[in-house]
């Protein structure tokens, strides 16, 4: 009978040992996933912050353009869609990097749609 109890204890110990190893493995996997998700969240928050900075700069430029348009029939400089695609410009790039990729002659090119419409026909 002692031999039977010894075998049962060995089986129970082996099952306990395997359960502990499974638990430790699950804990490590959970920690790794948590670290990966936290890293992705930090990167996305950084990207969101950068995009918000770009939006704020664009809004201030738009306000400046609109205020100068109210004073005269000025034109708004815009890149054409084909030029933007050619330069591979995206919102996730910092404003300075985007601006540095635009050649000076293209930067000065204007779309005079604002000039075509008198002030009263906005």
mmCIF file of N, CA and C in Angstrom:
data_model
loop_
_atom_site.group_PDB
_atom_site.id
_atom_site.type_symbol
_atom_site.label_atom_id
_atom_site.label_comp_id
_atom_site.label_asym_id
_atom_site.label_seq_id
_atom_site.Cartn_x
_atom_site.Cartn_y
_atom_site.Cartn_z
ATOM 1 N N UNK A 1 0.822 -1.195 0.000
ATOM 2 C CA UNK A 1 0.000 0.000 0.000
ATOM 3 C C UNK A 1 0.868 1.262 0.000
ATOM 4 N N UNK A 2 2.011 1.222 0.654
ATOM 5 C CA UNK A 2 2.920 2.368 0.669
ATOM 6 C C UNK A 2 3.420 2.694 -0.732
ATOM 7 N N UNK A 3 3.596 1.660 -1.534
ATOM 8 C CA UNK A 3 4.043 1.876 -2.914
ATOM 9 C C UNK A 3 2.978 2.617 -3.703
ATOM 10 N N UNK A 4 1.711 2.294 -3.502
ATOM 11 C CA UNK A 4 0.588 2.941 -4.181
ATOM 12 C C UNK A 4 0.488 4.419 -3.779
ATOM 13 N N UNK A 5 0.685 4.712 -2.495
ATOM 14 C CA UNK A 5 0.642 6.103 -2.012
ATOM 15 C C UNK A 5 1.810 6.886 -2.600
ATOM 16 N N UNK A 6 2.973 6.270 -2.674
ATOM 17 C CA UNK A 6 4.153 6.918 -3.251
ATOM 18 C C UNK A 6 3.938 7.265 -4.712
ATOM 19 N N UNK A 7 3.318 6.365 -5.467
ATOM 20 C CA UNK A 7 3.028 6.651 -6.890
ATOM 21 C C UNK A 7 2.023 7.791 -7.024
ATOM 22 N N UNK A 8 1.019 7.784 -6.152
ATOM 23 C CA UNK A 8 0.013 8.858 -6.190
ATOM 24 C C UNK A 8 0.658 10.207 -5.849
ATOM 25 N N UNK A 9 1.553 10.189 -4.850
ATOM 26 C CA UNK A 9 2.246 11.441 -4.489
ATOM 27 C C UNK A 9 3.125 11.928 -5.640
ATOM 28 N N UNK A 10 3.813 11.002 -6.286
ATOM 29 C CA UNK A 10 4.656 11.388 -7.429
ATOM 30 C C UNK A 10 3.807 11.973 -8.558
ATOM 31 N N UNK A 11 2.669 11.341 -8.846
ATOM 32 C CA UNK A 11 1.773 11.861 -9.896
ATOM 33 C C UNK A 11 1.221 13.230 -9.513
ATOM 34 N N UNK A 12 0.836 13.376 -8.250
ATOM 35 C CA UNK A 12 0.306 14.662 -7.789
ATOM 36 C C UNK A 12 1.378 15.747 -7.866
ATOM 37 N N UNK A 13 2.603 15.408 -7.434
ATOM 38 C CA UNK A 13 3.698 16.371 -7.493
ATOM 39 C C UNK A 13 3.997 16.755 -8.938
ATOM 40 N N UNK A 14 4.018 15.788 -9.848
ATOM 41 C CA UNK A 14 4.289 16.065 -11.263
ATOM 42 C C UNK A 14 3.199 16.960 -11.849
ATOM 43 N N UNK A 15 1.945 16.711 -11.499
ATOM 44 C CA UNK A 15 0.834 17.543 -11.981
ATOM 45 C C UNK A 15 0.975 18.972 -11.434
ATOM 46 N N UNK A 16 1.329 19.077 -10.142
ATOM 47 C CA UNK A 16 1.523 20.396 -9.533
ATOM 48 C C UNK A 16 2.678 21.134 -10.217
ATOM 49 N N UNK A 17 3.774 20.438 -10.455
ATOM 50 C CA UNK A 17 4.949 21.026 -11.112
ATOM 51 C C UNK A 17 4.601 21.514 -12.523
ATOM 52 N N UNK A 18 3.849 20.710 -13.267
ATOM 53 C CA UNK A 18 3.437 21.102 -14.616
ATOM 54 C C UNK A 18 2.507 22.310 -14.568
ATOM 55 N N UNK A 19 1.589 22.352 -13.603
ATOM 56 C CA UNK A 19 0.674 23.490 -13.455
ATOM 57 C C UNK A 19 1.454 24.762 -13.136
ATOM 58 N N UNK A 20 2.471 24.649 -12.297
ATOM 59 C CA UNK A 20 3.306 25.818 -11.973
ATOM 60 C C UNK A 20 4.073 26.311 -13.195
ATOM 61 N N UNK A 21 4.600 25.384 -13.980
ATOM 62 C CA UNK A 21 5.328 25.776 -15.189
ATOM 63 C C UNK A 21 4.376 26.440 -16.186
ATOM 64 N N UNK A 22 3.155 25.904 -16.327
ATOM 65 C CA UNK A 22 2.162 26.506 -17.220
ATOM 66 C C UNK A 22 1.793 27.912 -16.745
ATOM 67 N N UNK A 23 1.627 28.054 -15.416
ATOM 68 C CA UNK A 23 1.292 29.367 -14.851
ATOM 69 C C UNK A 23 2.412 30.369 -15.115
ATOM 70 N N UNK A 24 3.656 29.954 -14.865
ATOM 71 C CA UNK A 24 4.798 30.850 -15.098
ATOM 72 C C UNK A 24 4.899 31.247 -16.562
ATOM 73 N N UNK A 25 4.652 30.306 -17.445
ATOM 74 C CA UNK A 25 4.680 30.593 -18.876
ATOM 75 C C UNK A 25 3.580 31.590 -19.246
ATOM 76 N N UNK A 26 2.383 31.406 -18.687
ATOM 77 C CA UNK A 26 1.267 32.320 -18.969
ATOM 78 C C UNK A 26 1.556 33.717 -18.428
ATOM 79 N N UNK A 27 2.167 33.790 -17.244
ATOM 80 C CA UNK A 27 2.512 35.090 -16.651
ATOM 81 C C UNK A 27 3.530 35.812 -17.532
ATOM 82 N N UNK A 28 4.557 35.091 -18.003
ATOM 83 C CA UNK A 28 5.561 35.711 -18.879
ATOM 84 C C UNK A 28 4.934 36.194 -20.185
ATOM 85 N N UNK A 29 4.053 35.379 -20.748
ATOM 86 C CA UNK A 29 3.379 35.775 -21.996
ATOM 87 C C UNK A 29 2.521 37.019 -21.777
ATOM 88 N N UNK A 30 1.813 37.050 -20.668
ATOM 89 C CA UNK A 30 0.981 38.215 -20.346
ATOM 90 C C UNK A 30 1.841 39.464 -20.156
ATOM 91 N N UNK A 31 2.965 39.327 -19.462
ATOM 92 C CA UNK A 31 3.866 40.468 -19.262
ATOM 93 C C UNK A 31 4.409 40.974 -20.600
ATOM 94 N N UNK A 32 4.784 40.051 -21.467
ATOM 95 C CA UNK A 32 5.312 40.438 -22.775
ATOM 96 C C UNK A 32 4.253 41.170 -23.592
ATOM 97 N N UNK A 33 3.035 40.642 -23.605
ATOM 98 C CA UNK A 33 1.954 41.297 -24.338
ATOM 99 C C UNK A 33 1.653 42.669 -23.753
ATOM 100 N N UNK A 34 1.660 42.764 -22.435
ATOM 101 C CA UNK A 34 1.409 44.050 -21.780
ATOM 102 C C UNK A 34 2.472 45.069 -22.172
ATOM 103 N N UNK A 35 3.744 44.655 -22.148
ATOM 104 C CA UNK A 35 4.833 45.562 -22.541
ATOM 105 C C UNK A 35 4.691 45.985 -24.000
ATOM 106 N N UNK A 36 4.341 45.038 -24.871
ATOM 107 C CA UNK A 36 4.154 45.368 -26.289
ATOM 108 C C UNK A 36 3.009 46.353 -26.483
ATOM 109 N N UNK A 37 1.891 46.128 -25.804
ATOM 110 C CA UNK A 37 0.747 47.035 -25.924
ATOM 111 C C UNK A 37 1.084 48.414 -25.366
ATOM 112 N N UNK A 38 1.799 48.458 -24.236
ATOM 113 C CA UNK A 38 2.189 49.751 -23.671
ATOM 114 C C UNK A 38 3.103 50.506 -24.630
ATOM 115 N N UNK A 39 4.022 49.791 -25.275
ATOM 116 C CA UNK A 39 4.919 50.414 -26.254
ATOM 117 C C UNK A 39 4.122 50.965 -27.428
ATOM 118 N N UNK A 40 3.182 50.173 -27.937
ATOM 119 C CA UNK A 40 2.358 50.631 -29.061
ATOM 120 C C UNK A 40 1.524 51.840 -28.661
ATOM 121 N N UNK A 41 1.005 51.839 -27.445
ATOM 122 C CA UNK A 41 0.215 52.982 -26.967
ATOM 123 C C UNK A 41 1.097 54.225 -26.906
ATOM 124 N N UNK A 42 2.325 54.083 -26.374
ATOM 125 C CA UNK A 42 3.243 55.239 -26.317
ATOM 126 C C UNK A 42 3.548 55.768 -27.718
ATOM 127 N N UNK A 43 3.803 54.848 -28.661
ATOM 128 C CA UNK A 43 4.096 55.273 -30.035
ATOM 129 C C UNK A 43 2.899 55.965 -30.663
ATOM 130 N N UNK A 44 1.703 55.440 -30.429
ATOM 131 C CA UNK A 44 0.504 56.054 -30.997
ATOM 132 C C UNK A 44 0.214 57.399 -30.346
ATOM 133 N N UNK A 45 0.478 57.528 -29.034
ATOM 134 C CA UNK A 45 0.299 58.813 -28.371
ATOM 135 C C UNK A 45 1.286 59.841 -28.916
ATOM 136 N N UNK A 46 2.500 59.404 -29.170
ATOM 137 C CA UNK A 46 3.515 60.288 -29.749
ATOM 138 C C UNK A 46 3.089 60.731 -31.149
ATOM 139 N N UNK A 47 2.604 59.779 -31.945
ATOM 140 C CA UNK A 47 2.144 60.094 -33.296
ATOM 141 C C UNK A 47 0.938 61.033 -33.243
ATOM 142 N N UNK A 48 0.026 60.780 -32.313
ATOM 143 C CA UNK A 48 -1.144 61.640 -32.155
ATOM 144 C C UNK A 48 -0.738 63.052 -31.754
ATOM 145 N N UNK A 49 0.219 63.143 -30.851
ATOM 146 C CA UNK A 49 0.722 64.451 -30.428
ATOM 147 C C UNK A 49 1.353 65.192 -31.602
ATOM 148 N N UNK A 50 2.125 64.485 -32.397
ATOM 149 C CA UNK A 50 2.763 65.076 -33.570
ATOM 150 C C UNK A 50 1.712 65.560 -34.568
ATOM 151 N N UNK A 51 0.704 64.742 -34.793
ATOM 152 C CA UNK A 51 -0.364 65.131 -35.716
ATOM 153 C C UNK A 51 -1.148 66.319 -35.177
ATOM 154 N N UNK A 52 -1.351 66.369 -33.861
ATOM 155 C CA UNK A 52 -2.048 67.508 -33.271
ATOM 156 C C UNK A 52 -1.221 68.775 -33.454
ATOM 157 N N UNK A 53 0.090 68.669 -33.340
ATOM 158 C CA UNK A 53 0.971 69.818 -33.566
ATOM 159 C C UNK A 53 0.838 70.301 -35.008
ATOM 160 N N UNK A 54 0.809 69.360 -35.951
ATOM 161 C CA UNK A 54 0.646 69.718 -37.360
ATOM 162 C C UNK A 54 -0.695 70.394 -37.577
ATOM 163 N N UNK A 55 -1.746 69.848 -36.979
ATOM 164 C CA UNK A 55 -3.087 70.432 -37.115
ATOM 165 C C UNK A 55 -3.099 71.847 -36.557
ATOM 166 N N UNK A 56 -2.485 72.033 -35.392
ATOM 167 C CA UNK A 56 -2.437 73.370 -34.786
ATOM 168 C C UNK A 56 -1.689 74.357 -35.677
ATOM 169 N N UNK A 57 -0.563 73.915 -36.266
ATOM 170 C CA UNK A 57 0.187 74.801 -37.166
ATOM 171 C C UNK A 57 -0.642 75.140 -38.405
ATOM 172 N N UNK A 58 -1.310 74.137 -38.946
ATOM 173 C CA UNK A 58 -2.138 74.376 -40.133
ATOM 174 C C UNK A 58 -3.303 75.302 -39.823
ATOM 175 N N UNK A 59 -3.913 75.141 -38.650
ATOM 176 C CA UNK A 59 -5.008 76.029 -38.252
ATOM 177 C C UNK A 59 -4.521 77.467 -38.118
ATOM 178 N N UNK A 60 -3.332 77.626 -37.515
ATOM 179 C CA UNK A 60 -2.809 78.989 -37.364
ATOM 180 C C UNK A 60 -2.477 79.591 -38.730
ATOM 181 N N UNK A 61 -1.949 78.769 -39.636
ATOM 182 C CA UNK A 61 -1.679 79.260 -40.987
ATOM 183 C C UNK A 61 -2.983 79.616 -41.697
ATOM 184 N N UNK A 62 -4.005 78.794 -41.510
ATOM 185 C CA UNK A 62 -5.300 79.065 -42.125
ATOM 186 C C UNK A 62 -5.895 80.358 -41.584
ATOM 187 N N UNK A 63 -5.798 80.561 -40.272
ATOM 188 C CA UNK A 63 -6.286 81.807 -39.693
ATOM 189 C C UNK A 63 -5.535 83.005 -40.272
ATOM 190 N N UNK A 64 -4.230 82.850 -40.422
ATOM 191 C CA UNK A 64 -3.419 83.926 -40.980
ATOM 192 C C UNK A 64 -3.832 84.209 -42.424
ATOM 193 N N UNK A 65 -4.030 83.155 -43.206
ATOM 194 C CA UNK A 65 -4.433 83.314 -44.601
ATOM 195 C C UNK A 65 -5.822 83.944 -44.677
ATOM 196 N N UNK A 66 -6.736 83.458 -43.851
ATOM 197 C CA UNK A 66 -8.098 84.006 -43.860
ATOM 198 C C UNK A 66 -8.119 85.474 -43.441
ATOM 199 N N UNK A 67 -7.297 85.829 -42.462
ATOM 200 C CA UNK A 67 -7.279 87.228 -42.036
ATOM 201 C C UNK A 67 -6.669 88.109 -43.127
ATOM 202 N N UNK A 68 -5.667 87.607 -43.840
ATOM 203 C CA UNK A 68 -5.091 88.407 -44.920
ATOM 204 C C UNK A 68 -6.038 88.438 -46.116
ATOM 205 N N UNK A 69 -6.826 87.380 -46.303
ATOM 206 C CA UNK A 69 -7.797 87.342 -47.402
ATOM 207 C C UNK A 69 -8.908 88.365 -47.149
ATOM 208 N N UNK A 70 -9.267 88.555 -45.887
ATOM 209 C CA UNK A 70 -10.284 89.545 -45.568
ATOM 210 C C UNK A 70 -9.809 90.952 -45.909
ATOM 211 N N UNK A 71 -8.501 91.173 -45.863
ATOM 212 C CA UNK A 71 -7.948 92.489 -46.168
ATOM 213 C C UNK A 71 -7.754 92.695 -47.664
ATOM 214 N N UNK A 72 -7.564 91.634 -48.424
ATOM 215 C CA UNK A 72 -7.353 91.743 -49.864
ATOM 216 C C UNK A 72 -7.773 90.440 -50.516
ATOM 217 N N UNK A 73 -7.668 90.385 -51.827
ATOM 218 C CA UNK A 73 -8.012 89.172 -52.553
ATOM 219 C C UNK A 73 -6.762 88.323 -52.759
ATOM 220 N N UNK A 74 -6.092 87.984 -51.681
ATOM 221 C CA UNK A 74 -4.851 87.200 -51.769
ATOM 222 C C UNK A 74 -5.119 85.774 -52.181
ATOM 223 N N UNK A 75 -4.088 85.138 -52.650
ATOM 224 C CA UNK A 75 -4.178 83.742 -53.064
ATOM 225 C C UNK A 75 -3.617 82.855 -51.969
ATOM 226 N N UNK A 76 -4.139 81.641 -51.896
ATOM 227 C CA UNK A 76 -3.692 80.683 -50.900
ATOM 228 C C UNK A 76 -2.743 79.687 -51.549
ATOM 229 N N UNK A 77 -1.503 79.595 -51.088
ATOM 230 C CA UNK A 77 -0.597 78.611 -51.673
ATOM 231 C C UNK A 77 -1.020 77.192 -51.296
ATOM 232 N N UNK A 78 -1.190 76.342 -52.291
ATOM 233 C CA UNK A 78 -1.573 74.953 -52.070
ATOM 234 C C UNK A 78 -0.741 74.045 -52.958
ATOM 235 N N UNK A 79 -0.415 72.882 -52.456
ATOM 236 C CA UNK A 79 0.203 71.875 -53.309
ATOM 237 C C UNK A 79 -0.906 71.153 -54.047
ATOM 238 N N UNK A 80 -0.704 70.892 -55.306
ATOM 239 C CA UNK A 80 -1.672 70.098 -56.036
ATOM 240 C C UNK A 80 -1.583 68.664 -55.558
ATOM 241 N N UNK A 81 -2.694 67.905 -55.710
ATOM 242 C CA UNK A 81 -2.726 66.521 -55.248
ATOM 243 C C UNK A 81 -1.607 65.691 -55.858
ATOM 244 N N UNK A 82 -1.340 65.875 -57.132
ATOM 245 C CA UNK A 82 -0.305 65.074 -57.777
ATOM 246 C C UNK A 82 1.065 65.374 -57.186
ATOM 247 N N UNK A 83 1.304 66.623 -56.808
ATOM 248 C CA UNK A 83 2.576 66.979 -56.198
ATOM 249 C C UNK A 83 2.698 66.359 -54.812
ATOM 250 N N UNK A 84 1.600 66.372 -54.055
ATOM 251 C CA UNK A 84 1.627 65.778 -52.723
ATOM 252 C C UNK A 84 1.886 64.285 -52.818
ATOM 253 N N UNK A 85 1.239 63.609 -53.773
ATOM 254 C CA UNK A 85 1.449 62.170 -53.940
ATOM 255 C C UNK A 85 2.880 61.883 -54.374
ATOM 256 N N UNK A 86 3.401 62.729 -55.283
ATOM 257 C CA UNK A 86 4.756 62.527 -55.785
ATOM 258 C C UNK A 86 5.768 62.644 -54.648
ATOM 259 N N UNK A 87 5.525 63.535 -53.720
ATOM 260 C CA UNK A 87 6.433 63.727 -52.597
ATOM 261 C C UNK A 87 6.142 62.778 -51.446
ATOM 262 N N UNK A 88 5.101 61.926 -51.585
ATOM 263 C CA UNK A 88 4.725 60.956 -50.552
ATOM 264 C C UNK A 88 4.516 61.627 -49.201
ATOM 265 N N UNK A 89 3.797 62.718 -49.175
ATOM 266 C CA UNK A 89 3.556 63.429 -47.936
ATOM 267 C C UNK A 89 2.398 62.773 -47.206
ATOM 268 N N UNK A 90 2.573 62.574 -45.903
ATOM 269 C CA UNK A 90 1.518 62.006 -45.085
ATOM 270 C C UNK A 90 1.408 62.804 -43.798
ATOM 271 N N UNK A 91 0.264 62.633 -43.116
ATOM 272 C CA UNK A 91 0.065 63.363 -41.873
ATOM 273 C C UNK A 91 0.934 62.860 -40.735
ATOM 274 N N UNK A 92 1.467 61.643 -40.839
ATOM 275 C CA UNK A 92 2.251 61.133 -39.736
ATOM 276 C C UNK A 92 3.700 61.605 -39.790
ATOM 277 N N UNK A 93 4.044 62.459 -40.752
ATOM 278 C CA UNK A 93 5.389 63.017 -40.807
ATOM 279 C C UNK A 93 5.382 64.369 -40.115
ATOM 280 N N UNK A 94 6.450 64.685 -39.400
ATOM 281 C CA UNK A 94 6.533 66.003 -38.769
ATOM 282 C C UNK A 94 6.456 67.111 -39.822
ATOM 283 N N UNK A 95 5.857 68.235 -39.429
ATOM 284 C CA UNK A 95 5.661 69.364 -40.332
ATOM 285 C C UNK A 95 6.976 69.817 -40.950
ATOM 286 N N UNK A 96 8.036 69.872 -40.140
ATOM 287 C CA UNK A 96 9.326 70.323 -40.654
ATOM 288 C C UNK A 96 9.866 69.370 -41.713
ATOM 289 N N UNK A 97 9.671 68.062 -41.505
ATOM 290 C CA UNK A 97 10.144 67.094 -42.492
ATOM 291 C C UNK A 97 9.362 67.242 -43.784
ATOM 292 N N UNK A 98 8.053 67.472 -43.662
ATOM 293 C CA UNK A 98 7.224 67.639 -44.857
ATOM 294 C C UNK A 98 7.683 68.874 -45.605
ATOM 295 N N UNK A 99 7.851 69.975 -44.891
ATOM 296 C CA UNK A 99 8.230 71.230 -45.527
ATOM 297 C C UNK A 99 9.600 71.120 -46.191
ATOM 298 N N UNK A 100 10.523 70.387 -45.559
ATOM 299 C CA UNK A 100 11.865 70.278 -46.127
ATOM 300 C C UNK A 100 11.874 69.444 -47.403
ATOM 301 N N UNK A 101 10.842 68.598 -47.628
ATOM 302 C CA UNK A 101 10.796 67.766 -48.824
ATOM 303 C C UNK A 101 10.168 68.494 -50.002
ATOM 304 N N UNK A 102 9.593 69.671 -49.785
ATOM 305 C CA UNK A 102 8.952 70.415 -50.863
ATOM 306 C C UNK A 102 9.979 71.354 -51.478
ATOM 307 N N UNK A 103 10.275 71.199 -52.762
ATOM 308 C CA UNK A 103 11.215 72.122 -53.405
ATOM 309 C C UNK A 103 10.692 73.557 -53.332
ATOM 310 N N UNK A 104 11.603 74.510 -53.252
ATOM 311 C CA UNK A 104 11.218 75.914 -53.078
ATOM 312 C C UNK A 104 10.317 76.415 -54.190
ATOM 313 N N UNK A 105 10.567 76.011 -55.447
ATOM 314 C CA UNK A 105 9.738 76.532 -56.533
ATOM 315 C C UNK A 105 8.315 75.998 -56.437
ATOM 316 N N UNK A 106 8.146 74.771 -55.914
ATOM 317 C CA UNK A 106 6.800 74.221 -55.773
ATOM 318 C C UNK A 106 6.108 74.838 -54.575
ATOM 319 N N UNK A 107 6.877 75.208 -53.557
ATOM 320 C CA UNK A 107 6.316 75.814 -52.365
ATOM 321 C C UNK A 107 5.684 77.167 -52.704
ATOM 322 N N UNK A 108 6.253 77.851 -53.676
ATOM 323 C CA UNK A 108 5.745 79.169 -54.023
ATOM 324 C C UNK A 108 4.600 79.112 -55.025
ATOM 325 N N UNK A 109 4.325 77.932 -55.599
ATOM 326 C CA UNK A 109 3.229 77.772 -56.551
ATOM 327 C C UNK A 109 1.905 77.995 -55.819
ATOM 328 N N UNK A 110 1.002 78.730 -56.430
ATOM 329 C CA UNK A 110 -0.246 79.052 -55.743
ATOM 330 C C UNK A 110 -1.440 78.579 -56.542
ATOM 331 N N UNK A 111 -2.510 78.290 -55.836
ATOM 332 C CA UNK A 111 -3.792 77.974 -56.426
ATOM 333 C C UNK A 111 -4.652 79.202 -56.166
ATOM 334 N N UNK A 112 -4.994 79.919 -57.202
ATOM 335 C CA UNK A 112 -5.673 81.199 -57.035
ATOM 336 C C UNK A 112 -7.177 81.055 -57.105
ATOM 337 N N UNK A 113 -7.718 79.974 -56.568
ATOM 338 C CA UNK A 113 -9.169 79.801 -56.534
ATOM 339 C C UNK A 113 -9.805 80.946 -55.758
ATOM 340 N N UNK A 114 -9.115 81.423 -54.718
ATOM 341 C CA UNK A 114 -9.651 82.518 -53.923
ATOM 342 C C UNK A 114 -9.732 83.800 -54.750
ATOM 343 N N UNK A 115 -8.853 83.935 -55.736
ATOM 344 C CA UNK A 115 -8.855 85.128 -56.572
ATOM 345 C C UNK A 115 -10.017 85.113 -57.566
ATOM 346 N N UNK A 116 -10.519 83.936 -57.892
ATOM 347 C CA UNK A 116 -11.582 83.812 -58.891
ATOM 348 C C UNK A 116 -12.946 84.227 -58.338
ATOM 349 N N UNK A 117 -13.085 84.152 -57.038
ATOM 350 C CA UNK A 117 -14.364 84.448 -56.432
ATOM 351 C C UNK A 117 -14.278 85.747 -55.668
ATOM 352 N N UNK A 118 -15.125 86.713 -55.969
ATOM 353 C CA UNK A 118 -15.108 87.965 -55.211
ATOM 354 C C UNK A 118 -15.434 87.723 -53.735
ATOM 355 N N UNK A 119 -15.072 88.668 -52.931
ATOM 356 C CA UNK A 119 -15.218 88.553 -51.494
ATOM 357 C C UNK A 119 -16.645 88.226 -51.079
ATOM 358 N N UNK A 120 -17.622 88.762 -51.739
ATOM 359 C CA UNK A 120 -19.023 88.560 -51.360
ATOM 360 C C UNK A 120 -19.549 87.185 -51.730
ATOM 361 N N UNK A 121 -18.880 86.418 -52.593
ATOM 362 C CA UNK A 121 -19.387 85.106 -53.053
ATOM 363 C C UNK A 121 -18.693 83.945 -52.376
ATOM 364 N N UNK A 122 -18.336 84.054 -51.155
ATOM 365 C CA UNK A 122 -17.622 82.980 -50.432
ATOM 366 C C UNK A 122 -18.513 81.813 -50.197
#
